[in-house]
Coordinates of C-alpha atoms in Angstrom, one line a residue:
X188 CA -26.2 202.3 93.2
X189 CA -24.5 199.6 96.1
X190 CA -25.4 195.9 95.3
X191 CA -28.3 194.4 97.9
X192 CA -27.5 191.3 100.3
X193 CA -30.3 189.4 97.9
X194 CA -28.1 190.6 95.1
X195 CA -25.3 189.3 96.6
X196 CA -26.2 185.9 97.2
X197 CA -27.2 185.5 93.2
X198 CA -23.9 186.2 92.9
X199 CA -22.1 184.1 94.5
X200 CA -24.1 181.0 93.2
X201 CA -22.8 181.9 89.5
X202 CA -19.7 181.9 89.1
X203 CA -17.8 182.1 85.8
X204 CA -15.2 179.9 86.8
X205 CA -16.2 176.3 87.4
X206 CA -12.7 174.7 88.3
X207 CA -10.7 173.7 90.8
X208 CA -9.0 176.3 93.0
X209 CA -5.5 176.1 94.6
X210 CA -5.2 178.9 97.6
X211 CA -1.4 180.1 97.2
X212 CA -1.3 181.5 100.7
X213 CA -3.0 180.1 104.3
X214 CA -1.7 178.9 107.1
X215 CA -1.8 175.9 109.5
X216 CA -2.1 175.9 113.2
X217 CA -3.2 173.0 115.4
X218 CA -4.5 169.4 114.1
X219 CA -8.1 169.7 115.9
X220 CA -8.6 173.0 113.7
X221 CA -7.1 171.5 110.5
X222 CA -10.4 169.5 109.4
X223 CA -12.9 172.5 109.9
X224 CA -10.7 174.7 107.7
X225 CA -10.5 171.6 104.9
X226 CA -14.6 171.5 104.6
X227 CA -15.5 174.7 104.4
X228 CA -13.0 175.0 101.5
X229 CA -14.2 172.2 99.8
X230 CA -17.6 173.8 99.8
X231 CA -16.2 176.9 98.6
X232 CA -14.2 174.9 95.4
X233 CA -10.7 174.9 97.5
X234 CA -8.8 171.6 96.6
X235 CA -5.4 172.2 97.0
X236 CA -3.3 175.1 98.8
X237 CA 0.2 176.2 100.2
X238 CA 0.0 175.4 103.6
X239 CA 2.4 177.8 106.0
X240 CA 3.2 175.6 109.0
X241 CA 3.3 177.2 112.2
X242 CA 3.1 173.8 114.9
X243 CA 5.0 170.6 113.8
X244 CA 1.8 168.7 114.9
X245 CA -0.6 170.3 112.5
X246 CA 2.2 170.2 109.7
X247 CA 2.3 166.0 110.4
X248 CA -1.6 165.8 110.5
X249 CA -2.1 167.8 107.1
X250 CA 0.0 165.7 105.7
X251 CA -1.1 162.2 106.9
X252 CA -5.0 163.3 106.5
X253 CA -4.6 164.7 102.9
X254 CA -1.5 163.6 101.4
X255 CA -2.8 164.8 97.9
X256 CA -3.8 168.4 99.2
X257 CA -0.4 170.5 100.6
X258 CA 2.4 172.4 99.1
X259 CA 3.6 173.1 102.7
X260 CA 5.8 176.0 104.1
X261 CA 8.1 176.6 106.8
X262 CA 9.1 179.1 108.5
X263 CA 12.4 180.6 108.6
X264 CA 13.7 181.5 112.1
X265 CA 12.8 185.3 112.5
X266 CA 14.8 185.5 115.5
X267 CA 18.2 184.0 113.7
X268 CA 17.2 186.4 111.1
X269 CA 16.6 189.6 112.4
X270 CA 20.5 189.1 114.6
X271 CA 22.4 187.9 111.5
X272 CA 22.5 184.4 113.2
X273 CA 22.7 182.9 109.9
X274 CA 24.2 179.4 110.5
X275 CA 20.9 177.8 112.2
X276 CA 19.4 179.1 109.2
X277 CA 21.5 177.6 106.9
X278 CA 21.0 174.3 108.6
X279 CA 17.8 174.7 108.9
X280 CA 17.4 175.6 104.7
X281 CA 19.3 172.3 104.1
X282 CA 16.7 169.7 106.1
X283 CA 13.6 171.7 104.5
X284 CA 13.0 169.6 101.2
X285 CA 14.0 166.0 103.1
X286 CA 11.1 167.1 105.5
X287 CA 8.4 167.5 103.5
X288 CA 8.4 170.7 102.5
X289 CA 8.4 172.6 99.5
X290 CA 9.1 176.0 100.3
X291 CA 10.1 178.4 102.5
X292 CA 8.5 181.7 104.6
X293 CA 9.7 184.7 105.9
X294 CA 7.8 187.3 107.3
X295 CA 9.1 190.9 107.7
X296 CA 5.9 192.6 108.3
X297 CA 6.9 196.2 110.0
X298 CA 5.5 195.2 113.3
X299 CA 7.9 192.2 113.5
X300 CA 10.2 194.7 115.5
X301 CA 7.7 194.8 118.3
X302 CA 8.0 190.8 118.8
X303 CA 11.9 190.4 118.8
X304 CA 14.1 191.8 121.2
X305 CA 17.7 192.8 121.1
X306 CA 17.5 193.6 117.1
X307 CA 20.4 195.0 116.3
X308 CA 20.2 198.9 115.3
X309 CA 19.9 199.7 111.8
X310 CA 18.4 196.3 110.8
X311 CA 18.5 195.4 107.1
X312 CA 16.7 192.9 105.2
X313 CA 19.1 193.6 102.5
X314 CA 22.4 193.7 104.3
X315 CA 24.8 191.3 102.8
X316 CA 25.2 189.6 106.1
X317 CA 22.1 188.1 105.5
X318 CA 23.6 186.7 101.7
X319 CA 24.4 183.3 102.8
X320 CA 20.6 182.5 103.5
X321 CA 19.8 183.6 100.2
X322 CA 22.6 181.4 98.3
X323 CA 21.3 178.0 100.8
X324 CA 17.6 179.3 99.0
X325 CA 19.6 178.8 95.5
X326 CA 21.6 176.3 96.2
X327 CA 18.9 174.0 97.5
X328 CA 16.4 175.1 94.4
X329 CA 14.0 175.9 97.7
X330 CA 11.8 179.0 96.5
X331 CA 10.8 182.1 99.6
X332 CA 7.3 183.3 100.2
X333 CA 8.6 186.5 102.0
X334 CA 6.1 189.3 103.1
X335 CA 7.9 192.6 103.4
X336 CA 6.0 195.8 104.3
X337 CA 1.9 196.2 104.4
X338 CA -1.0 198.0 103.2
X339 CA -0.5 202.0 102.7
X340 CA -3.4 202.3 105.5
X341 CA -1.2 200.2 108.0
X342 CA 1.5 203.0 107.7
X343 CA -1.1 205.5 107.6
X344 CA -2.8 204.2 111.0
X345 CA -0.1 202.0 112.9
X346 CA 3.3 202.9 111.4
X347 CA 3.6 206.9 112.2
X348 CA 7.0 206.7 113.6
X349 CA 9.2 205.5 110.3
X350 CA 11.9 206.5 112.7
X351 CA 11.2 202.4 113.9
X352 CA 9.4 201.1 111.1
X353 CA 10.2 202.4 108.2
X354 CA 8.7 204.2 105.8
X355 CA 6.6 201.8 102.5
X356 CA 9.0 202.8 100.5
X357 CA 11.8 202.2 102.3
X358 CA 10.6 198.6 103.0
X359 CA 9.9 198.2 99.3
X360 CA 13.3 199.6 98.4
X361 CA 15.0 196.6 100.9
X362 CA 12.6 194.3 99.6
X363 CA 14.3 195.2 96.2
X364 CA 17.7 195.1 96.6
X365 CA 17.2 191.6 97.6
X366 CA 15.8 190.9 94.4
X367 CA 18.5 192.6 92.7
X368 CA 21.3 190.9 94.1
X369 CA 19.7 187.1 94.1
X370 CA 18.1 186.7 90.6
X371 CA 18.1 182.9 91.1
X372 CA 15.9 182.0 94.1
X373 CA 12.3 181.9 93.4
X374 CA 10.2 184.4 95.4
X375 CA 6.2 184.2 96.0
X376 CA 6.1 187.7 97.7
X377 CA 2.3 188.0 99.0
X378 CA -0.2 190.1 99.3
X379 CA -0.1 191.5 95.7
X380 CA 4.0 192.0 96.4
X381 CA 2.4 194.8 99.2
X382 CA 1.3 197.2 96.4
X383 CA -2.1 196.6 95.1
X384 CA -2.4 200.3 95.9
X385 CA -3.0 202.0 92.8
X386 CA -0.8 204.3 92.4
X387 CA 1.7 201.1 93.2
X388 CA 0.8 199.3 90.1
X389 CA 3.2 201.0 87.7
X390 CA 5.7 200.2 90.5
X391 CA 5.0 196.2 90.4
X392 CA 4.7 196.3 87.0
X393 CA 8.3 197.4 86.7
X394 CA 9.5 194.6 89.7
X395 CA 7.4 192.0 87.3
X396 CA 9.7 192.9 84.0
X397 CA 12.5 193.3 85.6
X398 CA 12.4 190.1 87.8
X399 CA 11.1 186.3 86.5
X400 CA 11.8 184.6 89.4
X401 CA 8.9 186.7 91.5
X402 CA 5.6 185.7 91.6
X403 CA 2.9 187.4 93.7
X404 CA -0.4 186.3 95.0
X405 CA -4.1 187.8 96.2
X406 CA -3.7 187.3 100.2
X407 CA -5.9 188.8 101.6
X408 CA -9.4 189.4 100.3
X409 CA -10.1 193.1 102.2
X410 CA -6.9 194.4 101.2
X411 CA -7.0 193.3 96.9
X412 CA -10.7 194.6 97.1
X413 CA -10.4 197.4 98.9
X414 CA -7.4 199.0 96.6
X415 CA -7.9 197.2 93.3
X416 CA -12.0 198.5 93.3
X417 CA -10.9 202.0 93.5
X418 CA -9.7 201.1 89.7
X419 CA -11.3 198.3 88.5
X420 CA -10.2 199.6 84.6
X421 CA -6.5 199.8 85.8
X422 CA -6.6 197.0 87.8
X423 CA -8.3 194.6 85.3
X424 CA -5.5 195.6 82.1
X425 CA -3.3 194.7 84.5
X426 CA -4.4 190.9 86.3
X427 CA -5.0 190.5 82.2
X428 CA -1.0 191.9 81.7
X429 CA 0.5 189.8 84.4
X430 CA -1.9 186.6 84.5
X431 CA 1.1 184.6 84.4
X432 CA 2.3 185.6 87.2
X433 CA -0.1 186.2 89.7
X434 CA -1.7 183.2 92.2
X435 CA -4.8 183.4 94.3
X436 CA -4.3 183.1 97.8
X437 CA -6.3 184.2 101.0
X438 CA -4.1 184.3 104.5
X439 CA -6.4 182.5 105.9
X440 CA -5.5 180.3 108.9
X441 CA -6.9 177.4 110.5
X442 CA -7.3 178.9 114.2
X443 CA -9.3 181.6 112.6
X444 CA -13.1 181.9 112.7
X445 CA -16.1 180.3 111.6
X446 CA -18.0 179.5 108.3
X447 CA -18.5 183.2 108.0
X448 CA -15.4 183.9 108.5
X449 CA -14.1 181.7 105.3
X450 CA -17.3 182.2 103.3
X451 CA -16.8 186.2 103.2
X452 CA -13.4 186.0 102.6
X453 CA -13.8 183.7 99.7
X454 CA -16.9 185.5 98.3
X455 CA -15.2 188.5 98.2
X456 CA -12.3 187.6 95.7
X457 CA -14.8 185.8 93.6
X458 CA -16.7 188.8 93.3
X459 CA -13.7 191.1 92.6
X460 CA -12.1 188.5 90.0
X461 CA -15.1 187.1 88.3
X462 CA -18.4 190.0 87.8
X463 CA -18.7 193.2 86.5
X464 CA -20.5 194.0 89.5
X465 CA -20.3 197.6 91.3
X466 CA -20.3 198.8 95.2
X467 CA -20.9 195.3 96.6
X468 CA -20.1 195.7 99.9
X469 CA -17.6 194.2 101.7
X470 CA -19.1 191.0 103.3
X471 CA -17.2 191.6 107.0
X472 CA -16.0 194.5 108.1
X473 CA -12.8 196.4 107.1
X474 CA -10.8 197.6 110.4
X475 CA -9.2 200.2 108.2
X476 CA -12.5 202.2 106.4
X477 CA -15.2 201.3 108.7
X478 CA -14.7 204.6 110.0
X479 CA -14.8 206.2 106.9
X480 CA -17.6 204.9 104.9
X481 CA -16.5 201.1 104.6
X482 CA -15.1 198.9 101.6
X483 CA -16.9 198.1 98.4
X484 CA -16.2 195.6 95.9
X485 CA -15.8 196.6 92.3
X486 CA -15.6 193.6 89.6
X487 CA -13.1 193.0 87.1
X488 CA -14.7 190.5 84.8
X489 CA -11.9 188.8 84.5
X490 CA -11.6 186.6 81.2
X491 CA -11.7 182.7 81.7
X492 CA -8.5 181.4 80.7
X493 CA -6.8 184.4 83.4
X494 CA -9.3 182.8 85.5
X495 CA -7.7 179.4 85.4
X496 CA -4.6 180.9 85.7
X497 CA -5.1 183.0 88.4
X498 CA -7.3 180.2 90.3
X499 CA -5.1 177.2 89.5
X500 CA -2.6 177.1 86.5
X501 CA 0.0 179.1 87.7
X502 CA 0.7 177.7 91.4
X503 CA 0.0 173.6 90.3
X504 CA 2.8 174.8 87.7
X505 CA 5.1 177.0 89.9
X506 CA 5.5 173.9 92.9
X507 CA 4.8 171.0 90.3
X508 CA 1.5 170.1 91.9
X509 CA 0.1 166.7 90.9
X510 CA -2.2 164.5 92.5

């Protein structure tokens, strides 16, 4: 039997976990957006987060407003990227810490060949031409938050053609080699490392062992609830097996909605991290099941201490986070 909307609400004003939270993944637009974002996360427990910089003048404003709040990110070139033009790059690696910022992002998403032109055929995230990026990462002690591939239901609904995108595999399998062949650069790969899939877990699990410079994190909300309720038993053994590893983050962004907007997202994880509860539905809509029944929200009960972990332990540790 589903969990009511009155049922819903109890729940979110009892939390387990009565800490501070650090958000490991959102991202940072425009300064007259930056202060809506900042109190609706303080009402929601948020007190610290990565921030992924998209406009120098957001990036200066975070950090003058709330100089005690931001890890911040920057992004990589994706254009320099995706045609080997690895110099800029390089340069670019080198300034990173001296401006203010403490790690690095690259996004490979599948549908970043529809936004570059000129991409030259046979593209590789792994290709060795792209090595010299990778050793500027290591020799500059400047950990990557790199999203590679999506959820299976992306591939399913926008991917068909592999013959341009690539199969999840095959992006996972690139994703890999890079791993493989640079053990010491520090990667946050989001978005539960793209395989909070079920059947993915084993998969992870093995990437987790093998590597100990990856961590991954929650980004976003609809995705970890959608696949990690289809299994809450699996999925709990294994936030419990990995708690070390793992960091709560959200994707959300500063440009992006309204109170609702934040409030469902964080609500949701809360729900799927903290209760027991079963078939809560998913406080907004899921583009990818509302056509097939929706997304519900089954709880894992997670115990406390993974709950500290998870919510602030692990990324105030990994980026030496003090205030």
């Amino acid at each position: 039997m589903g969990t009511s909307l009155a049922e819903l609400n109890t729940l979110t004003e009892t939390w387990k976990y009565k800490g501070p939270i650090f958000d490991a993944h959102t991202h940072i637009g425009e300064p007259d957006t930056l202060e809506k974002m900042v109190i609706i996360e303080e009402e929601y427990g948020i007190t610290a987060q990565t921030a992924i910089v998209h406009t120098k003048e957001g990036f200066e404003a975070a950090r003058d407003r709330y100089p005690e709040r931001f890890v911040f990110a920057k992004y990589l070139s994706l254009t320099d990227i995706a045609h080997y033009n690895v110099e800029p790059v390089v340069d670019d690696i080198i300034r990173t810490k001296d401006e203010g910022y403490t790690l690095a992002k690259s996004w490979f998403g599948p549908r970043w060949k529809d936004y570059i032109e000129g991409v030259p055929t046979g593209f590789r995230i792994d290709s060795p031409k792209l090595d010299p990026i990778f050793q500027a990462l290591e020799d500059n002690k400047l950990p990557l938050l790199i999203h590679v591939a999506d959820p299976d239901t992306y591939f399913e609904l926008h991917y068909q053609d592999a013959s341009k995108y690539g199969t999840k595999d095959e992006n996972l399998a690139q994703l890999e080699n890079v791993l493989e062949r640079h053990p010491n650069v520090a990667f946050q790969i989001p978005h539960f490392g793209a395989q909070p899939e079920i059947h993915r877990l084993p998969n992870l699990a093995r990437w987790l062992d093998k590597y100990p410079n990856i961590v991954v994190d929650t980004a976003s909300s609809r995705w970890m609830a959608r696949e990690l309720s289809k299994d809450p038993e699996k999925a709990r053994k294994f936030l419990i097996q990995y708690a070390d590893r793992i960091l709560f983050g959200t994707d959300l962004s500063t440009n992006r909605g309204d109170h609702a907007y934040y409030g469902g997202r964080y609500d949701t994880q809360r729900i799927l991290w903290e209760t027991n509860s079963r078939d809560v539905p998913l406080p907004f809509e899921d583009a990818d099941t509302k056509d097939s029944g929706g997304t519900f929200v089954n709880g894992l009960d997670l115990p406390l201490n993974v709950l500290r972990k998870l919510y602030w332990e692990n990324a105030t540790q990994l980026y030496d986070f003090r205030r």
